[in-house]
Tab-separated table of C-alpha atoms and ligand atoms in Angstrom:
chain	number	residue	atom	x	y	z
E	1	MET	CA	103.707	116.130	97.434
E	2	ASN	CA	104.150	119.065	95.074
E	3	HIS	CA	101.578	121.298	96.691
E	4	TYR	CA	100.087	121.512	100.136
E	5	PRO	CA	96.333	121.505	99.596
E	6	LEU	CA	94.362	124.097	101.525
E	7	PHE	CA	90.994	125.816	101.283
E	8	ALA	CA	91.192	129.568	101.879
E	9	ASP	CA	88.480	131.566	103.649
E	10	LEU	CA	88.259	134.710	101.500
E	11	HIS	CA	85.102	136.217	103.021
E	12	ASN	CA	85.660	139.973	103.245
E	13	ARG	CA	89.348	139.541	102.515
E	14	ALA	CA	90.977	141.750	99.918
E	15	VAL	CA	92.203	140.133	96.717
E	16	LEU	CA	94.101	141.960	94.010
E	17	LEU	CA	93.084	140.860	90.518
E	18	VAL	CA	95.210	142.167	87.679
E	19	GLY	CA	93.382	141.942	84.343
E	20	GLY	CA	90.008	142.925	82.939
E	21	GLY	CA	89.537	140.374	80.129
E	22	HIS	CA	87.578	137.132	79.906
E	23	VAL	CA	90.073	134.990	81.831
E	24	ALA	CA	90.184	137.533	84.634
E	25	GLU	CA	86.390	137.623	84.535
E	26	ARG	CA	86.206	133.877	85.281
E	27	LYS	CA	88.632	134.349	88.156
E	28	ALA	CA	86.504	137.218	89.482
E	29	GLU	CA	83.390	135.084	89.321
E	30	MET	CA	84.911	132.388	91.569
E	31	LEU	CA	86.370	134.971	93.945
E	32	LEU	CA	82.966	136.652	94.280
E	33	LYS	CA	81.340	133.288	95.035
E	34	ALA	CA	83.893	132.846	97.806
E	35	GLY	CA	82.951	136.263	99.241
E	36	ALA	CA	86.244	138.020	98.482
E	37	THR	CA	86.564	141.787	98.198
E	38	ILE	CA	88.130	142.240	94.769
E	39	TYR	CA	90.384	145.128	93.808
E	40	ALA	CA	90.670	144.882	90.032
E	41	VAL	CA	93.404	146.595	88.031
E	42	SER	CA	93.137	147.112	84.272
E	43	ALA	CA	92.810	149.776	81.611
E	44	HIS	CA	90.204	147.744	79.661
E	45	TRP	CA	87.167	145.854	80.924
E	46	THR	CA	84.728	143.296	79.517
E	47	PRO	CA	81.102	144.499	79.644
E	48	ARG	CA	80.434	142.196	82.621
E	49	PHE	CA	83.409	143.602	84.516
E	50	GLN	CA	82.173	147.072	83.721
E	51	ARG	CA	78.761	146.255	85.229
E	52	TRP	CA	80.406	144.828	88.364
E	53	LEU	CA	82.469	148.026	88.679
E	54	ASN	CA	79.446	150.263	88.134
E	55	LYS	CA	77.465	148.434	90.801
E	56	GLY	CA	80.398	148.432	93.225
E	57	VAL	CA	80.497	144.617	93.307
E	58	ILE	CA	84.175	144.959	92.421
E	59	ILE	CA	86.411	147.850	93.430
E	60	HIS	CA	88.456	149.644	90.784
E	61	GLY	CA	92.050	149.345	91.988
E	62	GLY	CA	93.540	151.503	89.220
E	63	ASP	CA	94.420	151.388	85.524
E	64	SER	CA	97.876	149.969	86.007
E	65	PHE	CA	99.645	147.753	88.489
E	66	SER	CA	102.018	149.122	91.100
E	67	ALA	CA	103.639	147.206	93.920
E	68	ASP	CA	102.110	149.387	96.656
E	69	LEU	CA	98.715	147.855	95.764
E	70	LEU	CA	99.949	144.672	97.426
E	71	ASP	CA	100.171	146.211	100.870
E	72	HIS	CA	96.660	145.511	102.050
E	73	VAL	CA	95.646	142.449	100.079
E	74	PHE	CA	95.480	138.861	101.238
E	75	LEU	CA	96.328	137.272	97.903
E	76	VAL	CA	96.990	138.154	94.295
E	77	MET	CA	95.842	136.853	90.931
E	78	THR	CA	97.087	138.017	87.590
E	79	ALA	CA	95.373	137.150	84.314
E	80	THR	CA	96.472	139.420	81.484
E	81	ASN	CA	97.767	138.886	77.933
E	82	ASP	CA	100.869	140.783	78.839
E	83	LYS	CA	103.436	138.192	79.957
E	84	SER	CA	105.894	140.772	81.259
E	85	LEU	CA	103.161	142.356	83.360
E	86	ASN	CA	102.188	138.958	84.810
E	87	THR	CA	105.849	138.355	85.643
E	88	LYS	CA	106.142	141.762	87.253
E	89	VAL	CA	103.063	141.109	89.404
E	90	PHE	CA	104.327	137.671	90.426
E	91	GLN	CA	107.776	138.952	91.344
E	92	ALA	CA	106.344	141.836	93.339
E	93	ALA	CA	103.988	139.449	95.162
E	94	GLU	CA	106.895	137.131	95.969
E	95	ALA	CA	108.874	140.053	97.329
E	96	ALA	CA	105.911	141.134	99.441
E	97	GLY	CA	105.278	137.594	100.702
E	98	LYS	CA	101.795	137.347	99.174
E	99	PHE	CA	100.320	134.276	97.570
E	100	CYS	CA	100.111	134.794	93.805
E	101	ASN	CA	98.545	132.913	90.904
E	102	SER	CA	99.382	133.729	87.283
E	103	ALA	CA	96.752	132.323	84.937
E	104	ASP	CA	98.105	129.558	82.711
E	105	ASN	CA	101.660	129.895	83.913
E	106	PRO	CA	102.510	127.288	86.571
E	107	THR	CA	106.057	128.613	86.954
E	108	GLN	CA	104.651	131.888	88.258
E	109	CYS	CA	102.274	130.562	90.855
E	110	SER	CA	102.796	130.239	94.580
E	111	PHE	CA	99.300	128.759	94.707
E	112	ILE	CA	97.222	127.018	92.088
E	113	VAL	CA	93.476	126.876	91.692
E	114	PRO	CA	92.133	123.333	91.513
E	115	ALA	CA	89.145	122.033	89.577
E	116	VAL	CA	86.336	121.927	92.132
E	117	ILE	CA	83.315	119.735	92.711
E	118	ASP	CA	81.149	122.036	94.738
E	119	ARG	CA	78.538	120.620	97.066
E	120	SER	CA	79.076	123.389	99.574
E	121	PRO	CA	79.884	123.101	102.343
E	122	LEU	CA	81.406	119.886	101.002
E	123	GLN	CA	83.984	120.597	98.321
E	124	ILE	CA	86.342	118.329	96.467
E	125	ALA	CA	89.354	119.866	94.779
E	126	VAL	CA	91.263	118.110	92.000
E	127	SER	CA	94.668	119.291	90.937
E	128	SER	CA	97.393	118.029	88.652
E	129	GLY	CA	99.857	120.414	90.249
E	130	GLY	CA	99.755	122.617	87.158
E	131	THR	CA	100.944	119.790	84.893
E	132	ALA	CA	97.696	118.783	83.161
E	133	PRO	CA	94.691	120.979	84.005
E	134	VAL	CA	92.579	119.210	81.356
E	135	LEU	CA	93.168	115.867	83.066
E	136	ALA	CA	92.174	117.385	86.403
E	137	ARG	CA	88.984	118.726	84.803
E	138	LEU	CA	88.164	115.324	83.300
E	139	TRP	CA	88.436	113.771	86.742
E	140	ARG	CA	86.327	116.505	88.182
E	141	GLN	CA	83.598	115.545	85.704
E	142	LYS	CA	83.855	111.886	86.668
E	143	ILE	CA	83.708	112.642	90.381
E	144	GLU	CA	80.822	115.062	89.755
E	145	THR	CA	78.717	112.155	88.486
E	146	LEU	CA	79.583	110.002	91.503
E	147	LEU	CA	78.779	112.502	94.205
E	148	PRO	CA	75.100	112.801	95.139
E	149	GLN	CA	73.625	116.295	95.029
E	150	HIS	CA	72.306	116.171	98.598
E	151	ILE	CA	75.733	115.545	100.131
E	152	GLY	CA	76.229	119.245	100.807
E	153	LYS	CA	72.984	119.313	102.796
E	154	THR	CA	74.150	116.301	104.806
E	155	ALA	CA	77.378	118.125	105.620
E	156	ALA	CA	75.549	121.341	106.525
E	157	LEU	CA	73.149	119.492	108.819
E	158	ALA	CA	76.005	117.666	110.522
E	159	GLY	CA	77.761	121.016	110.909
E	160	ARG	CA	74.813	122.405	112.883
E	161	TRP	CA	75.145	119.519	115.360
E	162	ARG	CA	78.902	119.442	115.572
E	163	ALA	CA	79.171	121.485	118.755
E	164	ALA	CA	76.418	119.493	120.503
E	165	VAL	CA	78.121	116.210	119.598
E	166	LYS	CA	81.438	117.550	120.798
E	167	GLN	CA	79.919	118.503	124.113
E	168	LYS	CA	78.331	115.107	124.663
E	169	LEU	CA	81.073	112.806	123.355
E	170	HIS	CA	84.580	113.143	124.675
E	171	GLY	CA	87.568	112.146	122.624
E	172	LEU	CA	88.212	112.246	118.900
E	173	THR	CA	87.858	108.493	118.446
E	174	GLU	CA	84.418	108.407	120.081
E	175	ARG	CA	83.203	111.250	117.908
E	176	ARG	CA	84.622	109.727	114.754
E	177	ARG	CA	82.799	106.478	115.489
E	178	PHE	CA	79.581	108.327	116.166
E	179	TRP	CA	79.734	110.215	112.857
E	180	GLU	CA	80.833	107.172	110.841
E	181	HIS	CA	77.940	105.168	112.225
E	182	LEU	CA	75.526	108.021	111.539
E	183	PHE	CA	76.624	108.683	107.964
E	184	ASN	CA	76.528	104.972	107.107
E	185	GLY	CA	72.923	104.628	108.256
E	186	ASP	CA	69.483	106.100	107.503
E	187	PHE	CA	70.489	109.661	108.383
E	188	ASP	CA	71.905	110.299	104.924
E	189	SER	CA	69.008	108.643	103.076
E	190	HIS	CA	66.516	110.894	104.924
E	191	VAL	CA	68.497	113.955	103.851
E	192	ALA	CA	68.543	112.587	100.288
E	193	ARG	CA	64.723	112.401	100.348
E	194	GLY	CA	64.560	115.947	101.671
E	195	ASN	CA	63.318	114.921	105.110
E	196	GLU	CA	65.775	116.766	107.330
E	197	THR	CA	63.497	116.544	110.387
E	198	ALA	CA	63.576	112.735	110.280
E	199	ALA	CA	67.347	112.879	109.794
E	200	GLU	CA	67.740	115.092	112.848
E	201	THR	CA	65.539	112.812	114.937
E	202	ILE	CA	67.857	109.914	114.099
E	203	LEU	CA	70.895	111.997	114.949
E	204	GLN	CA	69.387	112.992	118.299
E	205	GLN	CA	68.442	109.384	119.125
E	206	GLN	CA	71.872	108.039	118.269
E	207	LEU	CA	73.514	110.766	120.297
E	208	ASN	CA	71.373	109.946	123.348
E	209	GLN	CA	71.978	106.217	123.015
E	210	HIS	CA	75.672	106.381	122.159
E	211	GLN	CA	77.766	104.105	124.377
E	212	PRO	CA	81.521	104.484	124.436
E	213	LEU	CA	83.286	101.288	123.382
E	214	LYS	CA	84.846	99.710	126.451
E	215	GLN	CA	86.304	96.827	124.529
E	216	GLY	CA	87.942	97.186	121.141
E	217	GLU	CA	88.275	94.481	118.551
E	218	VAL	CA	90.911	93.006	116.308
E	219	THR	CA	90.533	92.338	112.598
E	220	LEU	CA	93.109	90.137	110.947
E	221	VAL	CA	93.305	91.369	107.397
E	222	GLY	CA	94.975	89.585	104.521
E	223	ALA	CA	96.674	92.235	102.389
E	224	GLY	CA	97.454	89.905	99.491
E	225	PRO	CA	100.902	89.383	97.984
E	226	GLY	CA	101.704	93.000	97.096
E	227	ASP	CA	99.640	94.454	94.260
E	228	ALA	CA	97.098	96.746	95.946
E	229	GLY	CA	94.578	95.802	93.250
E	230	LEU	CA	94.276	92.437	94.972
E	231	LEU	CA	92.914	93.905	98.222
E	232	THR	CA	89.331	92.882	98.928
E	233	LEU	CA	86.558	95.404	99.598
E	234	ASN	CA	86.319	94.071	103.150
E	235	ALA	CA	90.039	94.619	103.631
E	236	ILE	CA	89.747	98.244	102.508
E	237	GLN	CA	86.761	98.849	104.769
E	238	ALA	CA	88.614	97.440	107.781
E	239	MET	CA	91.732	99.489	106.950
E	240	GLN	CA	89.631	102.635	106.645
E	241	ALA	CA	87.892	102.037	109.977
E	242	ALA	CA	91.056	101.203	111.949
E	243	ASP	CA	92.365	103.181	114.925
E	244	ILE	CA	95.683	101.371	114.770
E	245	VAL	CA	97.286	99.049	112.246
E	246	LEU	CA	100.004	96.548	113.073
E	247	TYR	CA	101.557	95.473	109.807
E	248	ASP	CA	104.123	92.986	108.580
E	249	ALA	CA	107.273	93.661	106.590
E	250	LEU	CA	105.621	91.912	103.628
E	251	VAL	CA	102.930	94.577	103.325
E	252	SER	CA	103.756	96.940	100.460
E	253	LEU	CA	103.759	100.749	100.717
E	254	GLU	CA	101.110	100.850	98.015
E	255	ILE	CA	98.820	98.861	100.308
E	256	LEU	CA	99.579	100.986	103.376
E	257	GLU	CA	98.279	103.958	101.376
E	258	TRP	CA	94.801	102.472	101.850
E	259	VAL	CA	94.974	102.694	105.637
E	260	ARG	CA	92.979	105.562	107.159
E	261	ARG	CA	95.336	108.510	107.135
E	262	ASP	CA	95.028	109.293	110.849
E	263	ALA	CA	95.354	105.701	112.041
E	264	ASP	CA	98.555	104.824	113.920
E	265	LYS	CA	100.707	102.488	111.891
E	266	VAL	CA	103.129	100.150	113.636
E	267	CYS	CA	105.517	97.878	111.747
E	268	VAL	CA	105.911	94.578	113.533
E	269	GLY	CA	107.686	93.161	110.500
E	270	LYS	CA	109.555	89.975	110.631
E	271	ARG	CA	111.369	87.956	108.050
E	272	ALA	CA	112.232	84.281	108.395
E	273	GLY	CA	115.116	83.900	110.818
E	274	ALA	CA	115.316	87.603	111.764
E	275	HIS	CA	112.363	88.315	114.034
E	276	LYS	CA	111.939	91.992	114.689
E	277	VAL	CA	109.065	91.867	117.122
E	278	LYS	CA	108.569	88.481	118.760
E	279	GLN	CA	105.240	86.760	118.144
E	280	GLU	CA	104.421	86.876	121.882
E	281	GLU	CA	105.010	90.628	121.819
E	282	ILE	CA	102.685	91.022	118.800
E	283	ASN	CA	99.982	89.013	120.599
E	284	ARG	CA	100.387	91.218	123.653
E	285	LEU	CA	100.185	94.427	121.591
E	286	LEU	CA	97.002	93.228	119.868
E	287	MET	CA	95.397	92.550	123.240
E	288	ASP	CA	96.607	95.757	124.880
E	289	TYR	CA	95.282	97.980	122.095
E	290	ALA	CA	91.953	96.137	121.930
E	291	GLN	CA	91.595	96.427	125.711
E	292	GLN	CA	92.080	100.190	125.369
E	293	GLY	CA	88.895	100.142	123.230
E	294	LYS	CA	90.689	100.518	119.903
E	295	ARG	CA	89.754	99.045	116.557
E	296	VAL	CA	92.925	97.164	115.770
E	297	VAL	CA	93.798	95.889	112.323
E	298	ARG	CA	96.467	93.242	112.077
E	299	LEU	CA	97.579	93.543	108.461
E	300	LYS	CA	99.387	90.555	107.064
E	301	GLY	CA	100.919	89.729	103.708
E	302	GLY	CA	98.877	87.262	101.658
E	303	ASP	CA	96.277	85.460	103.748
E	304	PRO	CA	96.410	85.588	107.555
E	305	PHE	CA	95.737	81.865	107.888
E	306	VAL	CA	98.311	80.670	105.370
E	307	PHE	CA	101.741	80.501	107.021
E	308	GLY	CA	100.925	83.797	108.654
E	309	ARG	CA	100.554	82.716	112.295
E	310	GLY	CA	97.072	84.206	112.192
E	311	GLY	CA	95.765	81.057	113.841
E	312	GLU	CA	98.026	81.567	116.836
E	313	GLU	CA	97.044	85.210	117.170
E	314	CYS	CA	93.355	84.274	117.126
E	315	GLN	CA	93.907	81.577	119.765
E	316	GLU	CA	95.385	84.192	122.097
E	317	LEU	CA	92.581	86.665	121.411
E	318	ALA	CA	89.956	83.995	122.003
E	319	LYS	CA	91.601	83.077	125.310
E	320	ALA	CA	91.534	86.710	126.392
E	321	GLY	CA	87.886	87.073	125.319
E	322	ILE	CA	88.676	89.785	122.762
E	323	PRO	CA	86.335	89.884	119.758
E	324	PHE	CA	88.072	89.325	116.434
E	325	LYS	CA	87.277	88.938	112.743
E	326	ILE	CA	89.200	87.558	109.805
E	327	VAL	CA	89.336	89.123	106.373
E	328	PRO	CA	90.933	86.568	104.072
E	329	GLY	CA	93.451	87.723	101.509
E	330	ILE	CA	94.942	86.308	98.350
E	331	THR	CA	97.813	84.139	99.407
E	332	ALA	CA	101.136	84.373	97.559
E	333	GLY	CA	100.640	80.826	96.275
E	334	LEU	CA	97.610	82.035	94.319
E	335	GLY	CA	98.612	85.611	93.477
E	336	ALA	CA	102.278	85.207	92.566
E	337	THR	CA	101.655	82.052	90.517
E	338	ALA	CA	98.754	83.629	88.607
E	339	TYR	CA	100.815	86.716	87.763
E	340	ALA	CA	103.690	84.452	86.713
E	341	GLY	CA	101.405	82.574	84.311
E	342	ILE	CA	101.593	79.262	86.212
E	343	PRO	CA	98.256	77.528	86.852
E	344	LEU	CA	98.359	75.370	89.995
E	345	THR	CA	96.264	72.541	88.615
E	346	HIS	CA	95.670	71.339	85.084
E	347	ARG	CA	93.786	68.264	83.869
E	348	ASP	CA	96.851	66.960	82.017
E	349	TYR	CA	99.513	67.662	84.620
E	350	ALA	CA	98.382	68.101	88.201
E	351	GLN	CA	95.289	67.141	90.136
E	352	THR	CA	96.689	68.281	93.482
E	353	ALA	CA	98.435	71.410	94.681
E	354	LEU	CA	100.188	71.373	98.036
E	355	PHE	CA	101.153	74.509	99.938
E	356	ILE	CA	104.220	73.816	102.039
E	357	THR	CA	106.518	75.837	104.253
E	358	GLY	CA	110.258	75.381	103.908
E	359	HIS	CA	110.719	77.050	107.280
E	360	CYS	CA	109.702	74.444	109.836
E	361	ARG	CA	109.815	74.895	113.604
E	362	PRO	CA	113.318	74.506	114.989
E	363	ASP	CA	112.152	71.491	116.992
E	364	GLY	CA	111.558	69.565	113.873
E	365	ASP	CA	108.210	68.296	112.430
E	366	GLU	CA	109.797	66.800	109.296
E	367	LEU	CA	107.936	67.078	106.022
E	368	HIS	CA	106.621	63.797	104.622
E	369	TRP	CA	108.871	63.559	101.575
E	370	GLN	CA	107.261	60.422	100.157
E	371	THR	CA	103.940	62.253	99.852
E	372	LEU	CA	105.578	65.390	98.489
E	373	ALA	CA	107.580	63.514	95.875
E	374	ARG	CA	104.520	61.969	94.192
E	375	GLY	CA	103.963	62.850	90.537
E	376	ARG	CA	101.030	64.765	89.023
E	377	GLN	CA	100.977	67.307	91.798
E	378	THR	CA	102.180	70.872	92.172
E	379	LEU	CA	104.254	71.909	95.160
E	380	VAL	CA	104.101	75.544	96.231
E	381	ILE	CA	106.821	76.174	98.778
E	382	TYR	CA	106.755	79.267	100.968
E	383	MET	CA	109.917	80.416	102.766
E	384	GLY	CA	111.817	77.735	100.909
E	385	THR	CA	114.683	79.456	99.102
E	386	ILE	CA	117.225	78.964	101.919
E	387	LYS	CA	116.420	75.245	101.989
E	388	ALA	CA	116.237	74.857	98.186
E	389	GLU	CA	119.169	72.483	97.984
E	390	SER	CA	117.861	70.018	100.554
E	391	ILE	CA	114.322	70.278	99.159
E	392	SER	CA	115.667	69.336	95.727
E	393	THR	CA	117.756	66.420	97.090
E	394	GLU	CA	114.917	65.025	99.231
E	395	LEU	CA	112.359	65.157	96.444
E	396	ILE	CA	114.681	63.477	93.928
E	397	THR	CA	115.751	60.847	96.494
E	398	HIS	CA	112.100	60.085	97.189
E	399	GLY	CA	111.282	59.594	93.532
E	400	ARG	CA	110.304	62.918	91.898
E	401	ALA	CA	111.923	63.179	88.454
E	402	ALA	CA	114.987	65.435	88.472
E	403	ASP	CA	113.800	67.137	85.265
E	404	THR	CA	110.467	68.217	86.805
E	405	PRO	CA	109.995	71.894	85.881
E	406	ALA	CA	110.517	74.345	88.745
E	407	ALA	CA	110.132	78.093	89.186
E	408	VAL	CA	111.161	80.696	91.710
E	409	VAL	CA	108.883	83.752	91.726
E	410	SER	CA	110.277	86.756	93.559
E	411	GLN	CA	108.211	89.757	94.664
E	412	GLY	CA	105.190	88.234	93.000
E	413	THR	CA	102.416	90.553	91.727
E	414	LEU	CA	104.548	93.670	92.256
E	415	THR	CA	106.014	95.543	89.289
E	416	GLU	CA	109.384	94.162	90.406
E	417	GLN	CA	108.118	90.591	89.962
E	418	HIS	CA	110.829	88.393	88.650
E	419	VAL	CA	110.591	84.728	87.619
E	420	ARG	CA	113.300	82.082	87.234
E	421	ILE	CA	112.469	78.866	85.445
E	422	GLY	CA	114.472	75.623	85.534
E	423	THR	CA	114.160	72.098	86.871
E	424	LEU	CA	114.114	70.395	90.230
E	425	ARG	CA	117.746	69.410	89.651
E	426	ASN	CA	118.970	73.013	89.569
E	427	LEU	CA	116.513	74.390	92.125
E	428	ALA	CA	119.306	75.561	94.458
E	429	GLN	CA	120.809	77.577	91.617
E	430	LEU	CA	117.415	79.106	90.791
E	431	ALA	CA	116.818	80.060	94.392
E	432	ALA	CA	120.293	81.414	95.103
E	433	ASP	CA	120.138	85.181	95.620
E	434	ALA	CA	116.474	85.317	94.541
E	435	PRO	CA	115.141	88.631	95.880
E	436	ALA	CA	112.770	88.172	98.832
E	437	PRO	CA	109.987	87.337	99.229
E	438	ALA	CA	110.215	84.347	96.928
E	439	LEU	CA	108.051	81.348	96.283
E	440	ILE	CA	109.146	77.998	94.835
E	441	ILE	CA	106.829	76.121	92.487
E	442	ILE	CA	107.607	72.577	91.425
E	443	GLY	CA	105.575	70.581	88.932
E	444	GLU	CA	104.762	70.088	85.239
E	445	VAL	CA	102.389	73.073	85.310
E	446	VAL	CA	105.443	75.364	85.387
E	447	LYS	CA	106.101	74.668	81.714
E	448	LEU	CA	102.666	76.075	80.801
E	449	ARG	CA	104.051	79.504	81.543
E	450	SER	CA	105.744	79.646	78.144
E	451	GLU	CA	102.360	79.009	76.462
E	452	LEU	CA	100.484	81.624	78.416
E	453	ALA	CA	101.772	84.423	76.263
E	454	TRP	CA	98.871	86.725	77.132
E	455	PHE	CA	100.522	87.218	80.454
E	456	GLN	CA	103.554	88.829	78.902
E	457	GLU	CA	101.395	91.319	77.071
E	458	HIS	CA	99.658	92.220	80.305
E	459	ARG	CA	102.700	92.561	82.469
E	460	ASN	CA	105.482	93.894	80.320
E	461	THR	CA	107.596	95.061	83.195
E	462	ALA	CA	107.592	91.700	84.871
E	463	ALA	CA	108.300	89.963	81.577
E	464	ALA	CA	111.227	92.238	80.854
E	465	GLN	CA	112.802	91.459	84.176
E	466	MET	CA	112.330	87.740	83.883
E	467	ILE	CA	115.395	85.565	84.084
E	468	GLU	CA	115.109	82.234	82.333
E	469	ALA	CA	117.695	79.861	83.797
E	470	ALA	CA	118.525	76.725	81.826
J	1	SAH	N1	100.601	84.726	104.718
J	1	SAH	C1	101.422	84.831	103.551
J	1	SAH	C2	102.667	83.994	103.659
J	1	SAH	C3	103.613	84.453	104.712
J	1	SAH	S1	105.043	83.457	104.777
J	1	SAH	C4	100.601	84.457	102.328
J	1	SAH	O1	99.500	83.946	102.460
J	1	SAH	O2	101.084	84.683	101.208
J	1	SAH	C5	106.176	84.418	103.822
J	1	SAH	C6	106.478	83.730	102.524
J	1	SAH	O3	105.420	83.905	101.611
J	1	SAH	C7	107.681	84.307	101.817
J	1	SAH	O4	108.885	83.763	102.326
J	1	SAH	C8	107.440	83.851	100.403
J	1	SAH	O5	107.775	82.486	100.236
J	1	SAH	C9	105.918	83.954	100.302
J	1	SAH	N2	105.515	85.243	99.714
J	1	SAH	C10	104.793	86.201	100.286
J	1	SAH	N3	104.568	87.226	99.441
J	1	SAH	C11	105.178	86.880	98.286
J	1	SAH	C12	105.307	87.500	97.021
J	1	SAH	N4	104.774	88.715	96.780
J	1	SAH	N5	105.998	86.856	96.066
J	1	SAH	C13	106.553	85.665	96.286
J	1	SAH	N6	106.461	85.022	97.461
J	1	SAH	C14	105.769	85.613	98.449
């Protein structure tokens, strides 16, 4: 983070503004709106400045800048044509420990002024950290069109009730739930129609009827294979409403960014063979947090019900009588293959696609190799790279042609995605050292990848990092 965003309360606080031209005038206008007491320093004034000075709206701080002017001000802004003067002001402000902004010179700013969408008391500030103010302004315009005009009134009305709600509802979580429920309902639409009395009646009713949650709930959310663009709307809603999120090692940082900022995030990551938190422990945590009345999100890579042990977690929750929901996600077998340009079925090559795990329970449950070795079907093997050699041998022994095309897709859908193409015969070689997580795909459909050239145009990075093994 380049800058720490903050909103300053300038009401009746002294601000030193150096400059009397048009740029300084725009700065003065904003400062006046914010209620600041402006001391302006310049030898020349625009007519508007002059009027402000005459009326005493702005105080004349002198014709020229001197460092002693900094003594009693809260912050400093300099906006003159004279670069050396701006530098002098900035350096003096730094020495005096005052926040200073030099117009159009990011290197001489200890604070920057963002582009603002103003629905006071609700304000949205957009900043490019001084790198591209025009870009920040463009986004301000876009956000402007998205944000309803009445939203400021909604915020102001809520503000008038904040203390009453705080008195009645104890605990941050309770209050957050109350407000979330309120803002998502009819309250806001009444404000939008200008009927604040009806809005307040709803608020009062909901406050009287509010029951603290005794029992929480668990939502199993499929986070997809990695690209955050593959999250569903339901997944984002659940992640935004969560009190606590228990996530797997497979969940990317980009996806975790979508979790509500104040939610607790706990990594219960595990990779095949190296369990970090045992499944029983995860089940217990889910139940404990839900029993404390929390909204728990269990965030899993891909889909929770595809080799994700989501079924087992739900069985335990059901036994304990804890309410739960499932938000399906895009499983790696769909996401990684699509991004790699490999369709799972095709009228000419495969009428069946089987999703298989290469990581069976230690006590055995052998795969049915005769079924798996049949032709005209695509095999998608999860957690299979360690067993690639035996998978290849078993399939060939049971009749699948040794020259059947095969692929290993690593880190599918992420920018690091990396694809190796070969045949069933050299599957072990393809899988050796493939970065995790990796998926094996076996079947004639793999050769379609070379035809699906559009994919390479769309994902240049992935294409560049592709390794084509013979
Ligand atoms: N529930 C997950 C699967 C968990 S099992 C899902 O539906 O996708 C973990 C295995 O999934 C990994 O060993 C790997 O084989 C596969 N996998 C998960 N994410 C992947 C990705 N981004 N690219 C390739 N394979 C992936």
